[in-house]
Short mmCIF file of C-alpha atoms in Angstrom, two decimals:
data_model
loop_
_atom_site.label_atom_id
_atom_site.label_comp_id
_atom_site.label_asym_id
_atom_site.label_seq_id
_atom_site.Cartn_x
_atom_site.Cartn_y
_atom_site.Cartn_z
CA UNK R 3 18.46 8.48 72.31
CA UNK R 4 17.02 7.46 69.16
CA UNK R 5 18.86 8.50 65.65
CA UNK R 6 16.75 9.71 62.64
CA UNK R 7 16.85 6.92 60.12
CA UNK R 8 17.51 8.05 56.25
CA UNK R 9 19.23 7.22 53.04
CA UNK R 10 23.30 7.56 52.79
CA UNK R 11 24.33 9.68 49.69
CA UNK R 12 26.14 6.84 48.42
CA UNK R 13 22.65 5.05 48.58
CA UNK R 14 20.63 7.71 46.73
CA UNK R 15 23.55 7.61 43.98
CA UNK R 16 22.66 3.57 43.60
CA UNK R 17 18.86 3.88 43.31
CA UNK R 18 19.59 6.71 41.17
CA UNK R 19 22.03 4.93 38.64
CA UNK R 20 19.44 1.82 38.85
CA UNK R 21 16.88 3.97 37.58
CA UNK R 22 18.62 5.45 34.86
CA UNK R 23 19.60 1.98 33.70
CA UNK R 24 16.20 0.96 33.67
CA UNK R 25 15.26 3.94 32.04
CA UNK R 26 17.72 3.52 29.50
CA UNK R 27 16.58 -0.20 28.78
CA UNK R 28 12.67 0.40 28.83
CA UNK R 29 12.64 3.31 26.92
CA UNK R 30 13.23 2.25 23.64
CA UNK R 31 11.31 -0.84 24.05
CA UNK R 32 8.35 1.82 24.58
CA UNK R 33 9.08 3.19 21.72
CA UNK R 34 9.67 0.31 19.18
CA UNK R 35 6.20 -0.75 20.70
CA UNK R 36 4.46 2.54 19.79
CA UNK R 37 5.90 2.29 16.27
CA UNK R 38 4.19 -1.02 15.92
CA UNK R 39 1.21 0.30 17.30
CA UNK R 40 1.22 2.85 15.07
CA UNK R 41 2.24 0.44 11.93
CA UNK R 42 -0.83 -1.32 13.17
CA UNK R 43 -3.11 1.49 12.66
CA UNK R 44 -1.29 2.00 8.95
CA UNK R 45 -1.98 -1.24 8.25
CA UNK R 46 -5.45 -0.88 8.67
CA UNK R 47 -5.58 2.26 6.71
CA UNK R 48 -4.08 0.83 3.71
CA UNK R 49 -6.51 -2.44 3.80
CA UNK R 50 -9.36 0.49 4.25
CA UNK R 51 -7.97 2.13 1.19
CA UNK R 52 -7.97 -0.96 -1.08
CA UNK R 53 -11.22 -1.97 -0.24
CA UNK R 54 -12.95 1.36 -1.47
CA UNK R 55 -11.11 1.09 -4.74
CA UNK R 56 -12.48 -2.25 -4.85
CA UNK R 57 -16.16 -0.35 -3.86
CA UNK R 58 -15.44 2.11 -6.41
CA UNK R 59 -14.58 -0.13 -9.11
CA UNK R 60 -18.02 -2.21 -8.31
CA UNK R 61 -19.55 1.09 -8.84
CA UNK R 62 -17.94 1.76 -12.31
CA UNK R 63 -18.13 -1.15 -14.45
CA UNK R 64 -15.39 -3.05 -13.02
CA UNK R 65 -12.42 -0.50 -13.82
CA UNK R 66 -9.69 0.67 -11.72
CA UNK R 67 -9.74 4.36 -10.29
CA UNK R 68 -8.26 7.37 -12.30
CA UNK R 69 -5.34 8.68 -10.43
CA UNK R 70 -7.05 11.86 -10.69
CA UNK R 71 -9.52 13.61 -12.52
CA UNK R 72 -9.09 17.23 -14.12
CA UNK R 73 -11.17 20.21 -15.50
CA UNK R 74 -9.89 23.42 -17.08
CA UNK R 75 -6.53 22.32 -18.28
CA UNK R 76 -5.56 21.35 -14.07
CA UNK R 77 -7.54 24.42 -13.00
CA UNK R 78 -9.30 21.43 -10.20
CA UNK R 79 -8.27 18.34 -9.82
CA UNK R 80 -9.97 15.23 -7.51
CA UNK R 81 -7.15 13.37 -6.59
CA UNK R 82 -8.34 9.98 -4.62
CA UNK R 83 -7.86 11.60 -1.27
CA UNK R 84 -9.17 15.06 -1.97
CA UNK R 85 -9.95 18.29 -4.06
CA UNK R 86 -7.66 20.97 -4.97
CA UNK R 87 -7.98 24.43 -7.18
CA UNK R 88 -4.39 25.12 -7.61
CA UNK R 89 -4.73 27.56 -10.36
CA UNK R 90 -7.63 29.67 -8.56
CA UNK R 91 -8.61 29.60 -5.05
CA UNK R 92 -5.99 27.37 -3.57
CA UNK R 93 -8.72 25.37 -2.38
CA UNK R 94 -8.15 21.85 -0.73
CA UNK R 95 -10.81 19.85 0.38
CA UNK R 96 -10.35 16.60 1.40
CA UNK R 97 -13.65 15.53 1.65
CA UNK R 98 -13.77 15.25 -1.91
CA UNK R 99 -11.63 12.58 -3.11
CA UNK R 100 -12.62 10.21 -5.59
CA UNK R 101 -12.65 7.01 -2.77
CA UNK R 102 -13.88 9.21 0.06
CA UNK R 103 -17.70 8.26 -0.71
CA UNK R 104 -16.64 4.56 -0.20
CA UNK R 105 -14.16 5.06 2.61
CA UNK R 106 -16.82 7.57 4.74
CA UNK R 107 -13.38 8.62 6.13
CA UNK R 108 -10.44 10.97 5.57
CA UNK R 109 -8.53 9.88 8.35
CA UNK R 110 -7.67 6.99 7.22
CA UNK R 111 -5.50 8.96 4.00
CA UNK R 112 -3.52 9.73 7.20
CA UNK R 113 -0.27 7.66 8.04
CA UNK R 114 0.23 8.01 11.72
CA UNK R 115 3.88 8.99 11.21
CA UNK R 116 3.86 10.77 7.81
CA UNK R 117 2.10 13.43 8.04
CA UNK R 118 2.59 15.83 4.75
CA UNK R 119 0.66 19.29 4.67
CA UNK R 120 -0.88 19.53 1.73
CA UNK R 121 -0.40 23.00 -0.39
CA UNK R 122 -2.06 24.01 -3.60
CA UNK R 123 0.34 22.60 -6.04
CA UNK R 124 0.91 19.76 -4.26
CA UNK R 125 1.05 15.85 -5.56
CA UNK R 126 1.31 14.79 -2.29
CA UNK R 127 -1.26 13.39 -0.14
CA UNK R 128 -0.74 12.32 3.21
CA UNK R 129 1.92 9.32 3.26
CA UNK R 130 -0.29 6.97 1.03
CA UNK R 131 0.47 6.16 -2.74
CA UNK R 132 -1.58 4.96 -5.94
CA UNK R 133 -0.03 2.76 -8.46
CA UNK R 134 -1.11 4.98 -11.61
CA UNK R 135 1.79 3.89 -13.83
CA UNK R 136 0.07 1.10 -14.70
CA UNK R 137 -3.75 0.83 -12.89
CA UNK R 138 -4.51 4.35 -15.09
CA UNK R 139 -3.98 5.30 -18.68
CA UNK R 140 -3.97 8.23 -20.13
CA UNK R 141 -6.16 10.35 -22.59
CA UNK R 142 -6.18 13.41 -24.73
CA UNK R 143 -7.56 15.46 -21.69
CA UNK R 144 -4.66 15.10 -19.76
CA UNK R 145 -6.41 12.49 -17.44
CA UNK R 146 -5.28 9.29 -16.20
CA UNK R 147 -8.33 6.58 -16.21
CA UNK R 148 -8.73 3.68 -14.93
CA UNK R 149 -8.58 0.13 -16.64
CA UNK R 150 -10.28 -2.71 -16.36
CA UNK R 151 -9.60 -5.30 -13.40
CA UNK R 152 -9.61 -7.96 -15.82
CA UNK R 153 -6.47 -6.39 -16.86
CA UNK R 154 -4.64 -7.25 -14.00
CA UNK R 155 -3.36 -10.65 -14.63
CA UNK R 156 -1.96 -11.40 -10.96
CA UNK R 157 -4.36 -9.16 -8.27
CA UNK R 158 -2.48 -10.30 -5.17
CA UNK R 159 0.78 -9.76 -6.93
CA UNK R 160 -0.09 -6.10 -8.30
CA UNK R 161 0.81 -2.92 -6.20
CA UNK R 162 -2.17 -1.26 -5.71
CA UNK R 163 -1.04 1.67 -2.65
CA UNK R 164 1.55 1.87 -0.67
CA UNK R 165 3.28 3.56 2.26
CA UNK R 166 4.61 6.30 -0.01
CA UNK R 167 7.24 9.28 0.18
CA UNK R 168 9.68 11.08 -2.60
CA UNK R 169 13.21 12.52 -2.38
CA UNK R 170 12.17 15.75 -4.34
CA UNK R 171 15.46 17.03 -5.89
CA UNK R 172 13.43 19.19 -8.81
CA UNK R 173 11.39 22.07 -6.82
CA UNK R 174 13.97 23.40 -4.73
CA UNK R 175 17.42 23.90 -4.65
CA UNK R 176 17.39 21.94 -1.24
CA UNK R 177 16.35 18.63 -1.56
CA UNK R 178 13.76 17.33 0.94
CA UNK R 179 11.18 14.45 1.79
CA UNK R 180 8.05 14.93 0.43
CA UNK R 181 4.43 13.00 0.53
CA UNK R 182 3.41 11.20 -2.94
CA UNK R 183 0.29 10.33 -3.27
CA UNK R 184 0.63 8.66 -6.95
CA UNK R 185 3.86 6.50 -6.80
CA UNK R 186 6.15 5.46 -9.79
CA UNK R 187 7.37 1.75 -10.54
CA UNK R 188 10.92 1.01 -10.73
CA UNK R 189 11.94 1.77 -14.17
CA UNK R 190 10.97 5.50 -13.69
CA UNK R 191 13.56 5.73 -11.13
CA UNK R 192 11.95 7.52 -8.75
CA UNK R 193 11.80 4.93 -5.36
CA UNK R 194 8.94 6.24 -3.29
CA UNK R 195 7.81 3.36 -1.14
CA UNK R 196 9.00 4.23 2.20
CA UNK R 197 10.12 1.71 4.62
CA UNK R 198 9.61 4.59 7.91
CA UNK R 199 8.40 1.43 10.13
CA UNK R 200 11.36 -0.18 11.27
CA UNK R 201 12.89 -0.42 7.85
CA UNK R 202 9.51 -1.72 6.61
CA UNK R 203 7.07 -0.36 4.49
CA UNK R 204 3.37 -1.58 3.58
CA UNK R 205 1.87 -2.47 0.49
CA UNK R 206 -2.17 -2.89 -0.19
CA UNK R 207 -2.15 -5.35 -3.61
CA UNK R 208 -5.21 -5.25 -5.86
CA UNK R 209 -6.92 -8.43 -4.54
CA UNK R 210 -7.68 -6.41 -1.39
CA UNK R 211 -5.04 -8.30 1.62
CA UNK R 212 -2.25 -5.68 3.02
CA UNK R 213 1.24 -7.34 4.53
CA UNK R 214 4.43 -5.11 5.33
CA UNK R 215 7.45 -5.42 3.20
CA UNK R 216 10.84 -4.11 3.25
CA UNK R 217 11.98 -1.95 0.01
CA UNK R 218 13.92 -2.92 -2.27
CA UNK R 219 17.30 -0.55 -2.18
CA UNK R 220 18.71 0.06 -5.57
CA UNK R 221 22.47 -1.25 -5.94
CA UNK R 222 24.34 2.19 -7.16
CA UNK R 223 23.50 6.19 -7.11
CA UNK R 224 20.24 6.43 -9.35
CA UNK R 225 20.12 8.80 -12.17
CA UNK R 226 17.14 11.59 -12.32
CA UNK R 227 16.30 14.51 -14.86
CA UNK R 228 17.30 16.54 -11.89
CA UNK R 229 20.69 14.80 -10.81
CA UNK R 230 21.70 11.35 -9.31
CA UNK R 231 20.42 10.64 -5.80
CA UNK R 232 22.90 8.43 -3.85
CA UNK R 233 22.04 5.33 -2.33
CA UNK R 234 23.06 6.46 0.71
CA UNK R 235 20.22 9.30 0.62
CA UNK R 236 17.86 6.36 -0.56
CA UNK R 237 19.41 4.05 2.61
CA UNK R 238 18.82 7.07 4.75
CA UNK R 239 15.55 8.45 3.81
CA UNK R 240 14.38 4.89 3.89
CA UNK R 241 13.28 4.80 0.15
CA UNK R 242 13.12 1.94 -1.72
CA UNK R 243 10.98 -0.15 -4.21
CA UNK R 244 8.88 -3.16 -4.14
CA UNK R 245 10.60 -5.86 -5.73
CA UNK R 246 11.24 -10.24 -5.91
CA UNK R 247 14.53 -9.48 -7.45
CA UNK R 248 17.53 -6.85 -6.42
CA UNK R 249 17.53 -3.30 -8.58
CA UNK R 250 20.15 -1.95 -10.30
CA UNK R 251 20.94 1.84 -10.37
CA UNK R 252 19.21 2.50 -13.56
CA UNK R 253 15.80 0.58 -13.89
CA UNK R 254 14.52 2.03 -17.16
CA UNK R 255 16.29 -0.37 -19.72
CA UNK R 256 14.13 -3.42 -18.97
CA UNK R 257 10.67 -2.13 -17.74
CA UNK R 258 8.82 -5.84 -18.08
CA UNK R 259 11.58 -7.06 -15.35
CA UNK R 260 11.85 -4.86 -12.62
CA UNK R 261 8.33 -3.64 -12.71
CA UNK R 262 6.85 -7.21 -11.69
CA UNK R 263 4.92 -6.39 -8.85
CA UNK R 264 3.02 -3.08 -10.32
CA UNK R 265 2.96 -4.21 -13.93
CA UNK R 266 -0.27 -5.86 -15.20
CA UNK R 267 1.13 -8.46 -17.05
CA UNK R 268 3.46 -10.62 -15.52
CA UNK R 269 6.93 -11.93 -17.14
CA UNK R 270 6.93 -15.39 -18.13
CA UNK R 271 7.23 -17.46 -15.65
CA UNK R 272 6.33 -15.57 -12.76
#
């Protein structure tokens, strides 16, 4: 007589534990390789974005882009990535930021893991930030316009956007993560580049080239208007500053040396 052949339970139990091993091992590798798929793609955006300020700049007598552009006291405001009519409508409409006629693209305003919906009172954009501190200036009409290139003493060592996010401690009694589409250099102590690839962040510089970086913690709990934030908040939300040299807790007592790499002019010796 001839016996039906099939697996022991002790059998099923080993191809069983082999596959969850395997599982186990080839699952995160997936997933770090997504990530840098994804910080691919973010890359590219960035580079995308630099090279229609550059357009735009071409376009207007060789001067930077204003961070944004108001009527109406804020009643609308063109942000670079988009439209919005806080104090009426609500209106957004992202196909009418000030780089979008040079980009012929929204979705590249889009980080592929930040994604921040944008409300009507919103400063965010979409996980992307502007250096306005110091590629705008201000004027009597509460706008912030641009300057001219020639300004910029070291282009491939000047922050032009980054991979952006802010720990907003000021609009809510919970603090939370929130998109920021104009970012702040160090001595306003407000750290919003975010290293959310890896640890890493990304940085487009004003002579157009885009390279990841890794932000620049600060070295104690950081004073705000609103409270200190904790550098283990900053560790943990990933948020950081781009920096040659390490940052102390407060950054506003010597703007000319921890602003290097968004300030125009550079410190001696640089």
């Amino acid at each position: 007589m001839k016996t039906k052949e099939g697996f022991t339970l002790i059998e099923l139990l080993v191809v069983i534990a082999i596959i969850a091993i395997l599982a186990a091992i080839l699952f995160p590798v997936f997933a770090q390789a997504k990530l840098a798929a994804k910080k691919t793609v973010s890359l590219s955006n960035l580079k995308q974005i630099e090279l229609s300020l550059i357009l735009y700049s071409n376009d207007y007598d060789d001067f930077t882009m204003p961070a944004y552009y108001t009527q109406d006291g804020f009643a609308s405001i063109n942000w670079w990535w988009g439209y919005q009519n806080p104090n009426g409508t609500g209106t957004t409409d992202v196909s009418k930021g000030l780089l979008v006629p040079y980009a012929k693209s929204t979705g590249i305003n889009a980080d592929p893991v930040f994604t921040d919906l944008i409300t009507a009172n919103s400063f965010g954009s979409l996980g992307y930030g502007y250096n306005y501190d110091y590629l705008t200036i201000g004027d009597a009409n509460f706008n912030q316009n641009g300057i001219s290139n020639s300004s910029v003493q070291v282009p491939a060592s000047t922050v032009a956007f980054v991979t952006s996010a802010q720990w907003d401690n000021f609009s809510s009694p919970t603090p939370f993560l929130a998109a920021d589409g104009n970012i702040d250099a160090p001595s306003y102590n407000d750290p919003n580049v975010q290293g959310r690839y890896g640890g890493q962040g990304i940085v487009a510089w004003c002579d157009g080239h885009a390279k990841t970086v890794t932000p620049v913690f600060r070295s104690g709990d950081m004073p705000t208007y609103s409270g200190p934030i904790t550098v283990a908040t900053l560790k943990s939300t990933n948020l950081g500053d781009v920096s040659p040299i390490t940052l102390p807790a407060d950054c506003s007592v010597n703007p000319s040396l921890y602003d290097q790499y968004y300030e125009l002019q550079k410190p001696s010796g640089y």
